[in-house]
């Protein structure tokens, strides 16, 4: 009964259209991700590293930023975030196929190493947590210039053991910088479970040591995520400094397409993880508040499938960047 | 033309660039109130404030990584690593990040930053305050590496480094900070990165060097001149890129080449210079290419006799010059 369900998105100041847009981004992320796996398993692309299980955390977080104004230093699972920030499905598939026009790297980097100058998405690398320092540096520069931007960075809970994470939080805390460090805790660092990674209960427990709030939020609850990030964004814009937010997520796939999680992860555990699927949960909410029914859902799925088909076809048809350009952009060109 | 110490040239060039461009700022350990442990940034905090002369926490990776982020946003950070020996925690940020942003983003992201680091020994610094680290970085495309030997070159090259749109490692030999004085041209004096400098012309042998060892070479050239050996001494100044044209011309001029550096020889700068000469002007040579470098031990030992054993000297260079001239 729609009328009896608390309308949580309106309580957060989100319109029905915005709530549907949030779900659309989540679903788009999931369907693109699933398509990438199909392409990888059929030998059309070499590599996938998944966002599945983290769409709520990613879309809810990025939705609290202002597109084109705020900055993102993403990590490899951040498909949901880069879509919200402005990257198109076409651009995602260009990167997946390593084709000319891929805005991240023009086919130079492995897929999922996001970057997009137009949307303030900072190019990333594979060594983990290095991007935390870049986000802090952007925030420092923005503060020096008096710009009221917010910088967000993402990483996994495993990466929160790297020195750069701790150096970055400390620096951001000392200088009260407008950045948000988002740890997407999906309980595994490739094969290593949480209990072998952390001696404390939450990654967010580390925040007080760096003079900032540490917030734990249920990553499968997109509205809870959005609320936490909006508060952190407001805090940052008011000049009150950084926030560490840990979203408790699940990883619904192996680490990457090169991994086989059957060697270390019980199947029952993955079944349990599916109970926390953010897509299922958000979909149920939309049915409850009357924003979605079977007909509208079907229409949405068809629309997204068309968009993905078109993006994949477009990307597949593009040429590779010619080898003659491989020596370009080592240094500034005259 | 004002005459100043090597370290004064560092400081005054930083000052003039910070006055010229509000995007230029300094960060590092003890760079503020203390003015750096060597006093290279002394007084700059008084003129530019603690927002532009930032005393950082003791975190080399963050000094570089945060600098990268600021550079991505359009600032021109000059990051100081207190001793080159302490640069290793920042190695990942320098090699994996700073050096690769432009390439990996097809030119859309780039990192206009300078990393200053005092290097070199002969100052009773032991294993961890004496190292020459340049060869470790020179291997990486995407980086520029500069190692000046005179106050004038410091001024011209540091100015070029700050204005460069790519990351520049600026290595200052700490043994030269107060030991060398020289003329520094006034005003907007820029030396393009990638240009070597013939510090002494000569007809018999060609010696390539940089940093403190360059001064040993000049002294040694005086010593052997009395014996009738006329040595040409070329200051590489820029280690990446190397000034291929000047190097090849200088090698061909005398046909006898000696490469001298304080860093150890194996896979060092001298190996690259020697390979370049062998590849391009082998038939101009009249003798095997010689190297005189630091010994193959992990780093410089501390006690006076051990340090003296490690360090080059004008006498050691002169002996090698004689050996080459006699070939």
XYZ file of C-alpha atoms in Angstrom:
661
model
C 0.000 0.000 0.000
C 1.809 3.044 -1.305
C 0.192 5.493 1.058
C 1.466 3.650 4.137
C 5.149 3.660 3.121
C 7.234 6.502 4.417
C 8.225 8.644 1.516
C 11.895 8.881 2.378
C 13.080 10.631 -0.750
C 10.730 13.546 -0.267
C 11.885 13.830 3.323
C 15.370 14.314 1.876
C 14.119 16.976 -0.512
C 14.283 14.742 -3.567
C 11.471 14.969 -6.086
C 9.887 11.888 -7.591
C 11.751 12.636 -10.818
C 15.054 12.777 -8.963
C 14.303 9.528 -7.165
C 13.576 7.845 -10.460
C 16.733 9.331 -11.928
C 18.751 7.858 -9.068
C 17.265 4.433 -9.728
C 17.838 4.828 -13.432
C 21.542 5.491 -12.834
C 21.756 2.460 -10.567
C 20.050 0.228 -13.080
C 22.096 1.624 -15.948
C 25.241 0.866 -13.968
C 24.121 -2.705 -13.327
C 23.047 -3.394 -16.889
C 26.233 -1.926 -18.379
C 28.264 -3.983 -15.926
C 26.402 -7.164 -16.855
C 26.921 -6.430 -20.546
C 30.636 -5.929 -20.009
C 30.843 -9.396 -18.431
C 29.046 -10.901 -21.411
C 31.457 -9.175 -23.756
C 34.426 -10.320 -21.722
C 33.238 -13.929 -21.481
C 32.603 -14.003 -25.207
C 36.106 -12.778 -25.887
C 35.208 -9.343 -27.210
C 36.880 -7.321 -24.465
C 39.831 -8.320 -22.311
C 38.829 -7.178 -18.841
C 36.039 -6.231 -16.441
C 36.126 -5.122 -12.842
C 32.691 -4.820 -11.424
C 30.494 -2.319 -9.615
C 27.817 -4.948 -8.943
C 26.588 -4.649 -5.377
C 27.906 -1.122 -4.980
C 25.509 0.821 -7.195
C 23.591 2.272 -4.253
C 26.741 3.503 -2.580
C 28.094 4.979 -5.794
C 25.010 6.643 -7.202
C 23.838 7.891 -3.800
C 27.252 9.432 -3.140
C 27.775 11.058 -6.528
C 24.213 12.369 -6.620
C 25.106 14.650 -3.700
C 27.754 16.411 -5.829
C 27.187 19.137 -8.402
C 27.987 17.837 -11.864
C 30.536 19.926 -13.741
C 31.520 21.797 -10.606
C 32.660 19.265 -8.044
C 35.541 16.864 -8.551
C 35.957 13.113 -8.358
C 39.110 11.028 -7.933
C 37.519 7.639 -8.592
C 38.683 4.074 -8.249
C 38.221 1.229 -10.684
C 34.791 0.086 -9.468
C 33.243 3.544 -9.768
C 31.126 2.989 -12.868
C 28.046 4.325 -11.075
C 29.819 7.473 -9.970
C 31.349 8.360 -13.311
C 27.942 7.960 -14.998
C 26.358 10.345 -12.511
C 29.242 12.795 -12.948
C 28.626 12.955 -16.698
C 30.353 10.108 -18.489
C 28.115 8.549 -21.134
C 27.526 4.847 -21.814
C 29.168 5.366 -25.207
C 32.290 6.597 -23.434
C 32.203 3.645 -21.039
C 32.107 1.206 -23.949
C 34.827 3.074 -25.823
C 37.055 2.447 -22.802
C 35.917 -1.174 -22.555
C 36.886 -1.785 -26.167
C 40.001 0.471 -25.825
C 38.891 2.460 -28.842
C 39.698 5.881 -30.163
C 37.751 8.593 -28.381
C 37.758 6.934 -24.970
C 37.918 10.065 -22.785
C 39.813 8.320 -19.999
C 42.902 7.470 -21.985
C 42.111 6.982 -25.682
C 42.665 3.283 -25.258
C 45.946 3.463 -23.390
C 44.782 2.290 -19.984
C 42.979 -0.880 -18.989
C 39.254 -0.316 -18.899
C 37.738 0.996 -15.654
C 40.636 3.422 -15.127
C 38.253 6.346 -15.350
C 39.117 9.909 -16.216
C 37.256 12.751 -17.895
C 38.566 16.282 -17.984
C 35.216 17.765 -18.999
C 33.549 16.391 -15.858
C 36.410 16.858 -13.397
C 37.006 13.122 -13.142
C 40.702 12.740 -12.392
C 42.577 10.052 -14.303
C 43.390 7.070 -12.101
C 46.044 4.377 -11.981
C 46.179 0.796 -10.715
C 48.284 1.163 -7.555
C 45.560 1.639 -4.956
C 44.889 4.690 -2.745
C 47.250 7.018 -4.633
C 44.169 8.968 -5.737
C 43.349 9.927 -2.157
C 46.335 12.279 -2.167
C 45.315 13.757 -5.504
C 41.844 14.501 -4.174
C 43.363 16.156 -1.124
C 45.633 18.221 -3.376
C 42.728 19.379 -5.528
C 40.891 20.351 -2.354
C 43.950 22.235 -1.108
C 44.226 24.130 -4.394
C 40.522 24.942 -4.441
C 40.751 26.263 -0.899
C 43.767 28.393 -1.845
C 41.857 29.821 -4.797
C 38.707 30.377 -2.763
C 36.560 28.078 -4.892
C 33.701 26.364 -3.082
C 34.059 23.008 -4.789
C 33.933 19.641 -3.081
C 36.278 16.801 -4.012
C 35.282 13.190 -3.561
C 37.539 10.176 -3.772
C 36.734 6.477 -3.616
C 38.600 3.394 -2.597
C 37.980 -0.057 -1.243
C 38.380 -1.126 2.375
C 41.481 -3.101 1.461
C 43.103 0.023 0.070
C 42.395 1.841 3.318
C 45.441 0.036 4.701
C 47.764 1.811 2.302
C 49.971 4.619 3.546
C 48.579 7.093 1.043
C 45.112 6.730 2.580
C 46.412 7.634 6.029
C 48.711 10.386 4.772
C 45.835 11.845 2.796
C 43.337 11.818 5.636
C 45.853 13.343 7.976
C 46.725 16.121 5.526
C 43.067 16.833 4.797
C 42.288 16.902 8.498
C 45.138 19.242 9.383
C 44.137 21.705 6.652
C 40.362 21.207 6.994
C 40.013 20.593 3.298
C 36.734 20.256 1.397
C 36.994 16.605 0.520
C 35.085 13.431 1.156
C 36.878 10.132 1.341
C 34.498 7.342 0.440
C 35.482 3.821 1.388
C 33.272 1.315 -0.363
C 33.629 -1.664 1.901
C 32.649 -4.744 -0.108
C 34.194 -7.100 2.471
C 36.900 -8.493 0.218
C 40.290 -7.306 -1.016
C 40.450 -9.718 -3.936
C 40.398 -12.899 -1.817
C 41.206 -11.520 1.612
C 38.178 -11.136 3.895
C 37.602 -8.199 6.183
C 38.760 -9.905 9.362
C 42.231 -10.332 7.890
C 42.363 -6.712 6.755
C 41.251 -4.653 9.723
C 41.676 -4.953 13.466
C 38.953 -2.383 14.075
C 35.299 -2.936 13.300
C 34.857 -0.151 10.770
C 37.204 1.685 8.442
C 35.330 4.806 9.555
C 36.636 4.205 13.099
C 39.946 5.546 11.857
C 38.520 9.003 11.148
C 38.754 10.505 14.651
C 42.495 9.916 14.560
C 42.602 12.357 11.680
C 40.289 14.937 13.197
C 37.284 14.303 11.025
C 33.919 12.612 11.368
C 33.748 8.971 10.359
C 30.362 7.881 9.118
C 29.134 4.348 8.528
C 26.244 3.943 6.156
C 24.409 0.978 4.650
C 25.622 0.940 1.064
C 22.596 -0.974 -0.161
C 20.330 1.849 1.007
C 20.792 4.509 -1.649
C 18.826 7.139 0.232
C 20.805 6.645 3.428
C 23.965 7.004 1.350
C 22.677 10.140 -0.322
C 21.739 11.660 3.050
C 25.184 10.962 4.506
C 26.974 12.446 1.525
C 24.772 15.478 1.303
C 25.604 16.283 4.886
C 29.321 15.801 4.192
C 29.079 17.978 1.078
C 27.363 20.733 3.057
C 30.007 20.465 5.747
C 32.790 20.728 3.181
C 31.200 23.712 1.452
C 30.790 25.476 4.781
C 34.559 25.173 5.250
C 34.274 22.682 8.089
C 36.581 20.159 6.523
C 36.690 16.566 5.330
C 34.555 13.541 6.129
C 35.346 9.861 5.908
C 32.311 7.841 4.861
C 32.309 4.082 4.799
C 29.479 2.407 2.968
C 28.941 -1.238 3.823
C 28.494 -2.946 0.491
C 28.559 -6.379 -1.025
C 30.578 -7.663 -3.929
C 28.325 -9.734 -6.145
C 31.052 -10.802 -8.591
C 34.597 -12.109 -8.395
C 37.222 -9.387 -7.915
C 37.582 -9.061 -11.670
C 37.144 -11.109 -14.820
C 40.561 -12.644 -14.123
C 39.516 -13.924 -10.705
C 37.639 -17.071 -9.665
C 36.071 -16.497 -6.276
C 34.970 -20.132 -5.925
C 38.467 -20.802 -4.602
C 37.943 -18.645 -1.513
C 34.311 -17.622 -1.125
C 31.494 -19.946 -0.029
C 28.516 -19.944 -2.395
C 26.075 -19.499 0.491
C 27.811 -16.295 1.371
C 27.177 -14.884 -2.077
C 23.533 -15.904 -1.775
C 23.364 -13.980 1.481
C 25.046 -11.029 -0.190
C 22.306 -11.017 -2.810
C 19.834 -10.251 -0.050
C 21.637 -6.928 0.260
C 21.548 -6.105 -3.447
C 20.964 -2.341 -3.668
C 19.073 -2.669 -6.939
C 16.511 -5.070 -5.458
C 16.096 -2.923 -2.411
C 15.635 0.353 -4.284
C 13.286 -1.277 -6.749
C 11.131 -2.528 -3.862
C 11.054 0.970 -2.403
C 9.912 2.457 -5.704
C 7.102 -0.087 -5.918
C 6.096 0.716 -2.353
C 5.899 4.456 -2.931
C 4.151 3.966 -6.235
C 6.862 5.338 -8.502
C 7.303 2.047 -10.321
C 5.001 -0.660 -11.562
C 5.559 -3.541 -13.937
C 4.742 -1.524 -16.991
C 7.021 1.381 -16.119
C 9.768 -0.943 -15.066
C 9.540 -2.810 -18.346
C 9.693 0.469 -20.241
C 12.745 1.534 -18.252
C 14.516 -1.760 -18.913
C 13.813 -1.492 -22.625
C 15.030 2.078 -22.738
C 18.259 1.205 -20.928
C 18.837 -1.840 -23.080
C 18.481 0.281 -26.213
C 20.912 2.825 -24.858
C 23.428 0.117 -24.037
C 22.985 -1.640 -27.396
C 23.547 1.635 -29.187
C 26.593 2.512 -27.059
C 28.156 -0.905 -27.553
C 27.558 -0.869 -31.301
C 28.971 2.610 -31.569
C 32.091 1.771 -29.578
C 32.696 -1.528 -31.343
C 32.580 0.249 -34.696
C 35.156 2.865 -33.765
C 38.775 2.441 -34.838
C 41.668 1.925 -32.484
C 43.918 4.886 -31.969
C 46.643 4.481 -34.621
C 49.997 3.159 -33.416
C 51.618 6.238 -34.930
C 50.316 8.239 -31.960
C 51.854 5.972 -29.300
C 54.735 8.377 -28.636
C 52.442 11.369 -28.150
C 51.792 13.106 -24.834
C 54.856 11.887 -22.985
C 55.624 15.553 -22.442
C 53.760 18.685 -23.428
C 53.661 18.986 -27.188
C 55.064 22.111 -28.785
C 75.177 41.025 -12.066
C 74.639 40.032 -8.439
C 76.882 37.368 -6.991
C 75.228 34.888 -4.682
C 75.556 31.491 -3.103
C 73.994 28.431 -4.693
C 71.374 28.277 -1.935
C 70.609 31.979 -2.285
C 69.947 31.402 -5.958
C 67.392 28.750 -4.982
C 65.697 31.082 -2.522
C 65.684 34.189 -4.684
C 64.384 32.332 -7.712
C 61.564 30.879 -5.625
C 60.822 34.367 -4.349
C 60.718 35.950 -7.776
C 58.539 33.184 -9.239
C 56.127 33.394 -6.309
C 55.877 37.150 -6.836
C 55.243 36.664 -10.543
C 52.665 33.880 -10.360
C 50.163 33.475 -7.490
C 49.758 29.810 -8.435
C 53.307 29.031 -7.342
C 53.515 27.759 -3.785
C 55.916 25.782 -1.636
C 55.300 22.784 0.538
C 57.524 20.464 2.461
C 58.874 19.624 5.875
C 60.131 22.597 7.901
C 59.956 24.946 4.906
C 57.953 27.576 6.814
C 59.138 29.179 10.038
C 62.410 27.272 9.988
C 62.970 28.100 6.318
C 64.015 24.543 5.545
C 66.680 22.544 7.327
C 69.201 24.017 4.886
C 67.425 27.421 4.973
C 66.650 27.350 1.267
C 63.205 28.847 1.901
C 64.264 31.143 4.713
C 62.058 34.214 5.024
C 59.638 33.210 2.286
C 56.877 32.555 4.800
C 57.184 36.155 5.981
C 56.545 37.461 2.506
C 54.008 34.940 1.232
C 52.301 33.630 4.361
C 51.684 30.124 5.581
C 49.086 29.476 2.861
C 51.801 29.607 0.208
C 54.694 28.254 2.250
C 53.161 25.167 3.754
C 54.788 23.189 6.525
C 53.500 19.709 5.817
C 53.190 16.730 8.107
C 56.146 14.378 7.893
C 54.868 12.492 4.874
C 56.865 12.423 1.658
C 54.254 10.555 -0.344
C 51.690 13.209 0.588
C 54.072 16.062 -0.185
C 54.278 14.768 -3.735
C 50.754 13.307 -4.040
C 49.020 16.396 -2.688
C 51.265 18.468 -4.925
C 50.083 16.417 -7.897
C 46.464 17.112 -6.999
C 47.121 20.840 -6.656
C 48.924 20.833 -10.001
C 45.966 19.058 -11.629
C 43.831 21.946 -10.422
C 46.130 24.519 -12.030
C 48.562 25.378 -9.246
C 52.343 25.247 -9.634
C 53.562 23.506 -6.493
C 57.232 23.437 -5.610
C 57.518 20.452 -3.290
C 60.592 20.026 -1.150
C 61.835 16.619 -0.110
C 64.074 17.415 2.827
C 66.811 15.018 1.753
C 66.820 13.095 -1.512
C 67.461 10.040 0.685
C 63.868 10.360 1.938
C 62.238 10.475 -1.481
C 61.537 6.737 -1.665
C 58.129 6.815 0.075
C 57.092 9.193 -2.721
C 58.498 6.987 -5.481
C 55.084 5.573 -6.378
C 53.544 9.031 -6.610
C 56.432 10.251 -8.771
C 56.762 7.286 -11.126
C 53.237 5.831 -11.255
C 51.393 9.128 -11.042
C 53.266 12.364 -11.812
C 55.224 10.889 -14.696
C 52.207 9.198 -16.267
C 49.246 11.532 -15.964
C 49.826 13.161 -19.329
C 50.491 9.919 -21.164
C 47.717 7.892 -19.587
C 45.100 10.580 -20.209
C 46.215 11.285 -23.769
C 47.305 14.767 -22.819
C 44.149 15.853 -20.997
C 45.622 15.762 -17.472
C 49.100 16.987 -16.686
C 51.201 17.821 -13.677
C 53.148 21.087 -13.682
C 55.114 20.574 -10.495
C 58.677 20.806 -9.245
C 60.144 18.430 -6.694
C 63.247 19.927 -5.126
C 65.598 17.637 -3.249
C 69.056 18.187 -1.779
C 71.258 15.230 -2.701
C 74.866 14.159 -2.592
C 77.514 13.540 0.001
C 80.756 14.691 1.466
C 78.883 16.394 4.285
C 79.205 13.708 6.983
C 75.716 12.522 6.146
C 76.267 8.781 6.211
C 74.092 6.364 4.324
C 70.870 8.344 4.610
C 71.876 11.980 4.142
C 74.273 11.576 1.220
C 72.592 9.679 -1.558
C 72.514 10.511 -5.209
C 69.136 9.281 -6.428
C 68.933 10.683 -9.943
C 69.495 7.476 -11.892
C 66.447 5.844 -10.296
C 64.238 8.559 -11.764
C 66.076 9.199 -15.018
C 64.797 5.852 -16.268
C 61.211 7.125 -16.326
C 59.823 8.870 -19.411
C 57.451 11.638 -18.375
C 59.866 13.113 -15.861
C 62.412 15.843 -16.428
C 65.508 15.808 -14.260
C 67.778 18.733 -13.584
C 70.958 18.888 -11.487
C 72.631 22.313 -11.672
C 76.138 23.041 -10.432
C 76.322 26.852 -10.280
C 74.132 29.608 -8.815
C 73.423 30.998 -12.269
C 72.307 27.606 -13.521
C 70.179 27.133 -10.411
C 68.357 30.385 -11.141
C 67.833 29.771 -14.839
C 66.862 26.138 -14.495
C 64.651 26.473 -11.422
C 62.730 29.220 -13.187
C 62.349 26.980 -16.231
C 61.280 24.073 -14.014
C 58.558 26.083 -12.277
C 57.197 27.272 -15.620
C 57.355 23.830 -17.177
C 54.047 22.028 -17.743
C 55.537 18.651 -16.829
C 56.929 17.319 -13.558
C 60.550 18.294 -12.955
C 62.844 16.767 -10.348
C 65.261 19.468 -9.300
C 68.290 17.997 -7.555
C 70.443 20.428 -5.579
C 73.829 19.165 -4.420
C 73.832 20.037 -0.741
C 77.604 20.248 -0.728
C 77.339 23.238 -3.058
C 74.750 25.238 -1.092
C 77.279 27.480 0.608
C 80.491 26.330 -1.039
C 79.850 27.898 -4.421
C 79.227 31.502 -5.301
C 78.560 32.855 -8.727
C 76.931 35.471 -10.846
C 73.189 35.274 -11.331
C 71.713 37.332 -14.151
C 68.951 39.630 -13.006
C 65.389 39.595 -14.221
C 63.566 36.926 -16.131
C 66.540 34.618 -16.567
C 65.545 31.200 -17.922
C 67.785 28.349 -19.082
C 65.850 25.854 -21.205
C 65.784 22.375 -19.665
C 67.698 19.962 -21.881
C 70.723 22.151 -22.599
C 74.179 21.127 -21.420
C 76.816 23.776 -20.862
C 80.480 23.740 -21.823
C 82.028 25.018 -18.612
C 85.580 24.772 -19.941
C 86.721 24.336 -23.509
C 89.631 22.028 -24.314
C 91.192 20.025 -27.144
C 92.616 16.831 -25.638
C 89.908 15.130 -23.634
C 86.183 15.691 -22.985
C 84.817 15.287 -19.476
C 81.086 15.113 -18.767
C 79.816 15.700 -15.272
C 77.220 17.502 -13.144
C 76.637 18.645 -9.594
C 79.508 18.794 -7.160
C 81.629 16.435 -9.248
C 81.576 19.044 -12.003
C 83.586 21.358 -9.755
C 86.075 18.573 -9.079
C 86.427 18.218 -12.837
C 87.106 21.923 -13.288
C 89.744 21.841 -10.549
C 91.276 18.710 -12.002
C 91.368 20.359 -15.433
C 93.463 23.150 -13.943
C 95.800 20.608 -12.380
C 96.413 18.668 -15.578
C 96.618 21.815 -17.696
C 100.015 22.448 -16.136
C 101.041 19.047 -17.502
C 99.883 19.942 -20.990
C 96.513 18.170 -20.961
C 93.770 20.453 -22.229
C 90.450 19.168 -20.873
C 87.034 20.186 -22.063
C 84.485 20.061 -19.226
C 80.809 19.772 -20.056
C 78.131 20.256 -17.417
C 75.205 18.029 -18.330
C 72.849 20.081 -16.084
C 69.802 18.348 -17.497
C 69.840 14.559 -16.983
C 66.523 13.919 -18.689
C 66.333 14.991 -21.403
C 70.038 14.839 -22.195
C 71.412 17.439 -24.589
C 72.333 14.991 -27.310
C 73.729 17.566 -29.708
C 76.133 19.177 -27.240
C 77.210 15.794 -25.886
C 77.966 14.345 -29.306
C 79.779 17.465 -30.523
C 81.853 17.614 -27.370
C 82.747 13.924 -27.585
C 83.729 14.260 -31.238
C 85.808 17.357 -30.574
C 88.499 15.516 -28.611
C 87.763 11.863 -29.350
C 88.463 10.972 -25.725
C 85.620 10.827 -23.251
C 85.501 10.614 -19.476
C 82.228 10.676 -17.553
C 82.353 11.616 -13.888
C 79.600 11.425 -11.304
C 79.253 10.891 -7.599
C 76.428 8.384 -8.045
C 77.625 4.832 -8.585
C 78.368 3.717 -12.122
C 76.133 0.690 -12.636
C 73.135 1.660 -14.818
C 73.860 5.277 -13.976
C 73.740 8.507 -15.967
C 77.223 7.807 -17.283
C 76.103 4.525 -18.775
C 73.469 6.327 -20.810
C 75.860 9.061 -21.939
C 78.425 6.426 -22.919
C 75.844 4.433 -24.846
C 74.674 7.527 -26.654
C 78.200 8.407 -27.723
C 78.965 4.810 -28.727
C 75.820 4.613 -30.817
C 76.150 7.934 -32.576
C 79.829 8.943 -32.845
C 81.850 5.780 -32.220
C 84.161 6.449 -35.165
C 85.063 9.871 -33.802
C 86.574 8.234 -30.720
C 90.265 7.564 -30.180
C 89.979 5.779 -26.846
C 87.526 3.657 -24.865
C 84.962 5.724 -22.961
C 85.953 5.902 -19.288
C 83.796 6.446 -16.221
C 84.774 7.667 -12.795
C 81.900 7.243 -10.369
C 80.997 6.354 -6.819
C 81.772 2.791 -5.720
C 79.310 -0.104 -5.881
C 78.252 -0.076 -2.250
C 74.648 0.627 -1.238
C 75.319 4.139 0.060
C 77.953 6.472 1.468
C 79.523 5.402 4.780
C 79.944 7.829 7.679
C 83.409 7.850 9.236
C 85.802 10.432 7.722
C 88.159 7.946 6.051
C 85.260 5.888 4.709
C 83.503 8.960 3.387
C 86.706 10.159 1.769
C 87.112 6.745 0.189
C 83.641 7.002 -1.296
C 83.766 10.594 -2.480
C 85.379 11.767 -5.655
C 88.001 14.494 -5.465
C 89.945 16.687 -7.880
C 92.913 14.366 -7.396
C 90.938 11.261 -8.310
C 89.513 12.998 -11.362
C 92.950 14.299 -12.416
C 94.380 10.793 -12.233
C 91.632 9.496 -14.501
C 92.172 12.408 -16.888
C 95.841 11.529 -17.180
C 94.975 7.904 -17.836
C 92.627 8.898 -20.639
C 95.008 11.483 -22.138
C 97.797 8.914 -22.233
C 95.780 6.342 -24.139
